[in-house]
Short mmCIF file of C-alpha atoms in Angstrom, two decimals:
data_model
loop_
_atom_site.label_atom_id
_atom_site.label_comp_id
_atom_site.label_asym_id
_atom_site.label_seq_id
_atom_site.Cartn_x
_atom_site.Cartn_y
_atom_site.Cartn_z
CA UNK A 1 30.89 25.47 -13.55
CA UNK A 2 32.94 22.42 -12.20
CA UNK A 3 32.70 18.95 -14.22
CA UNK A 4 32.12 16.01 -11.48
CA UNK A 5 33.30 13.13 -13.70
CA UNK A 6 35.20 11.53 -10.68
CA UNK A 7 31.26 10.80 -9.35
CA UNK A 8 31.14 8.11 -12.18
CA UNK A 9 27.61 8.50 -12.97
CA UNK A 10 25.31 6.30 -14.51
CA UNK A 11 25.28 6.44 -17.91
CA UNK A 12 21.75 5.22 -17.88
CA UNK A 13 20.10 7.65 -15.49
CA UNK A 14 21.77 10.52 -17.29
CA UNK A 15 18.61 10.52 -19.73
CA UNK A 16 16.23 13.01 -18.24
CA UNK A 17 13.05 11.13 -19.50
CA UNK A 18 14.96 8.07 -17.85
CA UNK A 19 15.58 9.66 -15.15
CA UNK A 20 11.46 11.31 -15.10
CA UNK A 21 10.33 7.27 -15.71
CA UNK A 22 12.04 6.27 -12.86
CA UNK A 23 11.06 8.49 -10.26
CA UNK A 24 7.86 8.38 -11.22
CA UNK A 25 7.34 4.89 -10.63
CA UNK A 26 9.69 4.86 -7.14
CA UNK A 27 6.36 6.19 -5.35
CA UNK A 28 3.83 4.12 -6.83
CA UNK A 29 5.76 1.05 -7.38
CA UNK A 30 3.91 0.84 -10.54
CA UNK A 31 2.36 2.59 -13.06
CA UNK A 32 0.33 2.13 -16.37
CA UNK A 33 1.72 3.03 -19.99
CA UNK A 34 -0.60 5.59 -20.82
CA UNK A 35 -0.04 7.05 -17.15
CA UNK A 36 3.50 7.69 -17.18
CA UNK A 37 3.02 8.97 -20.52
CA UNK A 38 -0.07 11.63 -19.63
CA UNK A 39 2.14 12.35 -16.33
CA UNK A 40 5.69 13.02 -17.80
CA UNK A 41 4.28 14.67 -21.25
CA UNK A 42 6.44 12.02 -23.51
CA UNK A 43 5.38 10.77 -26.89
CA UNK A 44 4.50 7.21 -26.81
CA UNK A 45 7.90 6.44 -29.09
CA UNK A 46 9.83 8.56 -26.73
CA UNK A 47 8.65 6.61 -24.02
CA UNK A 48 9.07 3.22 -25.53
CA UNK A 49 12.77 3.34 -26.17
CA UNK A 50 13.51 4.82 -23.12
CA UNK A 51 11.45 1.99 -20.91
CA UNK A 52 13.36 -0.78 -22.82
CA UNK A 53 16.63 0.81 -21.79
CA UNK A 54 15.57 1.22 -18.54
CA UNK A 55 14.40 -2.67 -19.03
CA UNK A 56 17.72 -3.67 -20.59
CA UNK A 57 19.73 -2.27 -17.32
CA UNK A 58 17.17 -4.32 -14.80
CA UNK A 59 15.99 -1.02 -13.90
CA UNK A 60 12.52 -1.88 -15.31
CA UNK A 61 9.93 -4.84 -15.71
CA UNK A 62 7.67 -4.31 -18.30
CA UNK A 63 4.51 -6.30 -17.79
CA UNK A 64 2.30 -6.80 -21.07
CA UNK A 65 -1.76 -7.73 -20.44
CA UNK A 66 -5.04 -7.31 -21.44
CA UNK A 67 -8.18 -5.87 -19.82
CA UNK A 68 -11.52 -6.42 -21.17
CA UNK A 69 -9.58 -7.47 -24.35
CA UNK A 70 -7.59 -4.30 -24.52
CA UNK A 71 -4.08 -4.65 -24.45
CA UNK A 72 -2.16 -2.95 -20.98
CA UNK A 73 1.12 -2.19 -20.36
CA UNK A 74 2.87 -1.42 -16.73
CA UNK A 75 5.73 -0.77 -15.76
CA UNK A 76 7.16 -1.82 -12.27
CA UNK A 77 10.50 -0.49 -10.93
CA UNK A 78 12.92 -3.16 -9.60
CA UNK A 79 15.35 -3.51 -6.42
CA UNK A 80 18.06 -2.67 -8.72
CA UNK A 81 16.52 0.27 -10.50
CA UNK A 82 15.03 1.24 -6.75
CA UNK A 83 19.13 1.05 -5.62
CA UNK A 84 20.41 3.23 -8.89
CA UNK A 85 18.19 6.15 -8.61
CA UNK A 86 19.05 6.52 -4.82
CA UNK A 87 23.08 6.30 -5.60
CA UNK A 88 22.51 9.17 -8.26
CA UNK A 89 20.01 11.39 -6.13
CA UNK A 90 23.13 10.94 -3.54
CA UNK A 91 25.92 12.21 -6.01
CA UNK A 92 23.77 14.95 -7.41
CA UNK A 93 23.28 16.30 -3.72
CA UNK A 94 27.04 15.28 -3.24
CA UNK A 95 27.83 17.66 -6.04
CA UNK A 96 25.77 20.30 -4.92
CA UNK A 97 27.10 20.56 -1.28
CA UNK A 98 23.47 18.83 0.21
CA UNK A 99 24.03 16.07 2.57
CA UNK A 100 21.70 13.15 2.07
CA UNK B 1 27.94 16.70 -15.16
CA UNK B 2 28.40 19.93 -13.97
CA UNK B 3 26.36 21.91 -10.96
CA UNK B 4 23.67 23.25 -13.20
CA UNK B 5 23.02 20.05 -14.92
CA UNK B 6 23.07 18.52 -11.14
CA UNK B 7 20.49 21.07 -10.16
CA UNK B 8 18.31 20.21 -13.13
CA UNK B 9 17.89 16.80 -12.73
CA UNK B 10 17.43 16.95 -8.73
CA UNK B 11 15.24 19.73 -9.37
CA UNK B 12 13.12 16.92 -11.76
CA UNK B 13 13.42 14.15 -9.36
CA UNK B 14 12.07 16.36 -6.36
CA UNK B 15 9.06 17.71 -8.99
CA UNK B 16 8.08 14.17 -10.05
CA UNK B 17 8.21 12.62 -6.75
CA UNK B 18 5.73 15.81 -5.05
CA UNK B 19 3.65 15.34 -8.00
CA UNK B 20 3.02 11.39 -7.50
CA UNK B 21 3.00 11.92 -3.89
CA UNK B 22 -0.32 13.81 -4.68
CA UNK B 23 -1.50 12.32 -7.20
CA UNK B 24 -3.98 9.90 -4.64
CA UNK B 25 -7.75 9.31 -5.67
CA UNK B 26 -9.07 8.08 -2.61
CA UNK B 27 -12.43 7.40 -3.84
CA UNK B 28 -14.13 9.69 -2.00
CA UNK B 29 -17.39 9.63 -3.83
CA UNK B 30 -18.38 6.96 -1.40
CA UNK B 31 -18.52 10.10 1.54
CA UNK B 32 -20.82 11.79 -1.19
CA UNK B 33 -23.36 9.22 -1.04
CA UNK B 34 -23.04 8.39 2.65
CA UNK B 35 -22.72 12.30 3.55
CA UNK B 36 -25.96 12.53 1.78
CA UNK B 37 -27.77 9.76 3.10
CA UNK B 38 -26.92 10.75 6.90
CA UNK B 39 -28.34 13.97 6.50
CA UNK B 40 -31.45 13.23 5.86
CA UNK B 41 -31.82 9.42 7.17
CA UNK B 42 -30.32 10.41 10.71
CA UNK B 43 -33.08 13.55 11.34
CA UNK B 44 -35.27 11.35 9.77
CA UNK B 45 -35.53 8.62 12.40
CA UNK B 46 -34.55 10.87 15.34
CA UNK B 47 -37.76 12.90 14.61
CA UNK B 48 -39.67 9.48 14.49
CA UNK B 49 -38.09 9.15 18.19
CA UNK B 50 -40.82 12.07 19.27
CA UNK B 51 -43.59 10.75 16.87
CA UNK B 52 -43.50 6.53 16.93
CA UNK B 53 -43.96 5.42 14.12
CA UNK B 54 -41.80 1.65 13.78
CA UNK B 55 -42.85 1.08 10.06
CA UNK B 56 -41.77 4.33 8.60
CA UNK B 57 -38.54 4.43 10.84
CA UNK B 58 -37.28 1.01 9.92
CA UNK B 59 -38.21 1.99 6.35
CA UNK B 60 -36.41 4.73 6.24
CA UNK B 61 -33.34 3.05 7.48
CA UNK B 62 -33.11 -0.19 5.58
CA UNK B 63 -34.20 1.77 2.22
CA UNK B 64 -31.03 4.29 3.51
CA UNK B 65 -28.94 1.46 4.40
CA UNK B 66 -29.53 -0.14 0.71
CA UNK B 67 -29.37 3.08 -1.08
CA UNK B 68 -26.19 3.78 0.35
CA UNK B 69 -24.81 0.10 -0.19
CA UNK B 70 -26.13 -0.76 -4.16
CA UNK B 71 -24.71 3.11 -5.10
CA UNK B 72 -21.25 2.14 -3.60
CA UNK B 73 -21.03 -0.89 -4.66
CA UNK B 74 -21.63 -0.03 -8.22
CA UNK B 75 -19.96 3.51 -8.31
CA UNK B 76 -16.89 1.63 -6.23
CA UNK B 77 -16.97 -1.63 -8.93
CA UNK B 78 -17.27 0.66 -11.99
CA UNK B 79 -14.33 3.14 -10.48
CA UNK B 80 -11.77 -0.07 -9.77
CA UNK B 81 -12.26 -1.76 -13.52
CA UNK B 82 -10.04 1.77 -14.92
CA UNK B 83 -8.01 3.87 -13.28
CA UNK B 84 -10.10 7.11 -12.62
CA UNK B 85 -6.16 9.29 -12.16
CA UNK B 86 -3.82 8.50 -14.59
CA UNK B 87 -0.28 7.84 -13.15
CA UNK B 88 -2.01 8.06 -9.39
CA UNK B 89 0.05 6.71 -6.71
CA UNK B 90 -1.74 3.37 -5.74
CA UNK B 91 0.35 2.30 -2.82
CA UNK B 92 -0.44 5.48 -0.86
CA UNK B 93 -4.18 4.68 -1.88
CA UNK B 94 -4.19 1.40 -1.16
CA UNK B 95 -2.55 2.19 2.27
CA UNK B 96 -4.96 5.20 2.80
CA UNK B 97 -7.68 2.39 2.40
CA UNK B 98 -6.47 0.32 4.52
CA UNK B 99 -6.82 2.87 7.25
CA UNK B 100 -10.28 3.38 6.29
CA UNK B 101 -11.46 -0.38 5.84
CA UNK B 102 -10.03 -0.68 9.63
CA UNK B 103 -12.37 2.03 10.52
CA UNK B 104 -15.13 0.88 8.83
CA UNK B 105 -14.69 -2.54 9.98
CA UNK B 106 -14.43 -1.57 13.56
CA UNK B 107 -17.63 0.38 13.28
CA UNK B 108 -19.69 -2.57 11.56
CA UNK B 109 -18.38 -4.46 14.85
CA UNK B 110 -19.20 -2.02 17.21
CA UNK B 111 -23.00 -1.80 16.42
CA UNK B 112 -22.69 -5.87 15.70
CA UNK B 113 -21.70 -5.58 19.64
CA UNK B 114 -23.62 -2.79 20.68
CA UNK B 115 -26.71 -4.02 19.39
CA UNK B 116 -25.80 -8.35 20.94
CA UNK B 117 -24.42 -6.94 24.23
CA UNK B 118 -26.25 -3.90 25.50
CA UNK B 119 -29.89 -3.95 25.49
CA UNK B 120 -30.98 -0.05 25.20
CA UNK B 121 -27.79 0.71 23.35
CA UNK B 122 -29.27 1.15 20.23
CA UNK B 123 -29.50 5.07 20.64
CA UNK B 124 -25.56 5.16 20.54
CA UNK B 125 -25.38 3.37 17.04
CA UNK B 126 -25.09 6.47 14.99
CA UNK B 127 -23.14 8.13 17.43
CA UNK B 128 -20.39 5.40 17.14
CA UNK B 129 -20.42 6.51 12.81
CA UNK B 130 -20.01 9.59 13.40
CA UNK B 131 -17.24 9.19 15.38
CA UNK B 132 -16.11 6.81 12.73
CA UNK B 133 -16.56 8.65 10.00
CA UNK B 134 -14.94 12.10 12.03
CA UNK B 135 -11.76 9.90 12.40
CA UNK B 136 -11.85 8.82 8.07
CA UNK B 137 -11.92 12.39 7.18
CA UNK B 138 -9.41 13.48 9.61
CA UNK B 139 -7.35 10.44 8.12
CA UNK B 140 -8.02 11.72 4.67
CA UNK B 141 -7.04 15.43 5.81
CA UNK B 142 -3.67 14.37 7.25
CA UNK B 143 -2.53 12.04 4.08
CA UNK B 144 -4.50 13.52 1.40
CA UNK B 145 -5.28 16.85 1.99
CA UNK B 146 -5.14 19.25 4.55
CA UNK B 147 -8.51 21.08 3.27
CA UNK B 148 -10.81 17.79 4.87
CA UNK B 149 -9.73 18.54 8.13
CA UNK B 150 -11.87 21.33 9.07
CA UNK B 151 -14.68 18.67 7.31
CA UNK B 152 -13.57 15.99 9.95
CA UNK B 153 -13.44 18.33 12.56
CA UNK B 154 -17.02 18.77 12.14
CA UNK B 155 -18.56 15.75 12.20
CA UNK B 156 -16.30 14.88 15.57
CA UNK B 157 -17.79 17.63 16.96
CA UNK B 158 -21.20 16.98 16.23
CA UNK B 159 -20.09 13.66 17.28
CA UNK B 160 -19.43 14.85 21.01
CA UNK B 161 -22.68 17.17 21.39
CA UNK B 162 -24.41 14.06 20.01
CA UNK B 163 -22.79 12.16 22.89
CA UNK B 164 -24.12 14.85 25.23
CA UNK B 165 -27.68 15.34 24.50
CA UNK B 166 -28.42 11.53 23.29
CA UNK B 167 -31.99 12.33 22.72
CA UNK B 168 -31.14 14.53 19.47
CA UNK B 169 -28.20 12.68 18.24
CA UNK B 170 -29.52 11.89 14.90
CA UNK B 171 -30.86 16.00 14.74
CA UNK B 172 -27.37 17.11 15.01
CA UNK B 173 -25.10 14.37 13.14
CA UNK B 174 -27.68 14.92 10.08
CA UNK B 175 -26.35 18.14 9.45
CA UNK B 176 -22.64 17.78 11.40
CA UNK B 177 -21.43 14.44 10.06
CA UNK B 178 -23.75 14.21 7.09
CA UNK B 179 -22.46 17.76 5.49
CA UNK B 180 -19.00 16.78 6.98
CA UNK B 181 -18.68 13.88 4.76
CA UNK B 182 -20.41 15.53 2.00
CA UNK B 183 -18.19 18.48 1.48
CA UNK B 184 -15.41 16.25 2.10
CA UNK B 185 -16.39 14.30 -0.23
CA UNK B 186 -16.90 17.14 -3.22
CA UNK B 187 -13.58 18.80 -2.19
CA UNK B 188 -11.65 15.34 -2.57
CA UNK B 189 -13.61 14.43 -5.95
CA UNK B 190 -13.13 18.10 -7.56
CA UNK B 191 -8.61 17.62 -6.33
CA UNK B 192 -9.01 14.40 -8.32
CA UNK B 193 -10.58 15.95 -11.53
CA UNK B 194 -7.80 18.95 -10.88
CA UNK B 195 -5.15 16.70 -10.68
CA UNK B 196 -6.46 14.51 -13.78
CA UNK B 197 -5.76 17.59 -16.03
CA UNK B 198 -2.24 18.32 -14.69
CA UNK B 199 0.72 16.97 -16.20
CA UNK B 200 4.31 17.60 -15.22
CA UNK B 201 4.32 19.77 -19.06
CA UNK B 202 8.47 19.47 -18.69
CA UNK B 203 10.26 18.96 -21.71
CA UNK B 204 12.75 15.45 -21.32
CA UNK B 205 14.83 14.27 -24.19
#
């Protein structure tokens, strides 16, 4: 097995829920709490910490509301976090001989 | 990161992006209802073609036309105030809907037109939905799945022998476009409640 640290990854995307969160979302744009949750299988703390790193990085806006007085939570990729996750799908297919 | 890890995680990517790409609910209880309708409303009034009767016909279609309007317009009002798929990919949706508002719209036009500019046209009315309707589920069976094509298929053929023998249009779209849309609609509703129970089940740290 060959280490690829000259790719310089992103430290951030090289979370696999992190990674799950953000493709999830680059389809739909958007996406409810409880929906990436349900979809990805993650435990509501999991998916927390990893949405406010994502958030921290500009990968992430987390949009807080309520709907017939329940509280909602959504999460919207952004530009940036759009950008990041193409640049690592293109170094993981780099590494593995697949031309984007 | 090393090839097996890079596998992994493109393998993941590639998963979670086929599953959201599916993941649609195109609210497709609406073709229930209208599938439903049309197969009884359209033989309805065509038989009323061969026995005159104005009063039953026109009751038959404005109580269809209003059946079909108050149960969509509730169903569709109580379906947008939640999310009926969790994590379902709404731009597709909304873009799918687009498509089928511009359909719609074009056929509310069309009989507008039909009916101000073409005195005797009034035959061709139901013809024009079913071709309308033949064109949605074809829609729905290239972008949402391929099993509603052989249910669009249907209802534009009906739509062309309707075309052909005028006289029995509404005898044959009853049972073309009206089972069309309602098997159409039953397939798309029972994906939705499949896809409602599936979750990607992968472990992530």
């Amino acid at each position: 097995m060959n280490d690829h640290a000259h790719y310089d990854f992103d430290e951030v995307l090289m979370s696999r829920a992190r990674l799950a969160i953000l493709s999830a979302l680059v389809s739909s744009g958007e996406m409810e709490f409880t929906a990436v949750r349900d979809l990805l299988g993650l435990t509501q703390g999991n998916l927390s910490v990893h949405a406010s790193k994502l958030q921290q990085s500009g990968y992430l806006f987390i949009r807080k509301d309520f709907v017939a007085n329940k509280p909602r939570t959504t999460f919207e990729i952004t530009s940036q976090g759009r950008s990041a996750l193409v640049a690592h799908l293109q170094k993981l297919k780099a590494i593995l001989g697949e031309h984007p | 990161m090393n090839n097996q890890q890079a596998a992994e995680d493109l393998a993941l990517i590639r998963s979670i992006l086929q599953a959201t790409h599916r993941r649609v609910d195109p609210q497709m209880f609406h073709f229930i209802i209208w599938g439903a309708l049309v197969l009884l409303w359209y033989p309805a009034e065509n038989w009323f073609d061969f026995h005159p009767n104005e009063i039953a016909r026109n009751t038959i279609r404005i109580g269809a036309i209003a059946t079909g309007t108050v149960l969509s317009t509730i169903l569709g009002w109580l379906s947008n105030r939640r999310p009926r798929l969790p994590g379902s990919n709404t731009r597709l949706a909304a873009q799918l809907g687009g498509v089928v508002a511009l359909f719609i719209g074009s056929g509310v036009l069309f009989t507008i037109l039909i009916g101000a500019l073409h005195q005797g046209g009034e035959p061709f009315i139901p013809i024009l939905w079913g071709f309308v309707y033949a064109l949605c589920l074809v829609t729905f069976g290239i972008f949402f799945s391929k099993d509603l094509i052989p249910c669009g298929l249907l209802a534009l053929a009906g739509t062309a022998a309707a075309l052909a023998f005028p006289a029995y249009a509404g005898f044959i779209l009853g049972p073309t476009m009206g089972l069309g849309a309602l098997a159409a609609g039953i397939l798309a509703e029972r994906r939705v409640a499949g896809l409602k129970k599936e979750t990607l089940g992968d472990s992530l740290d």
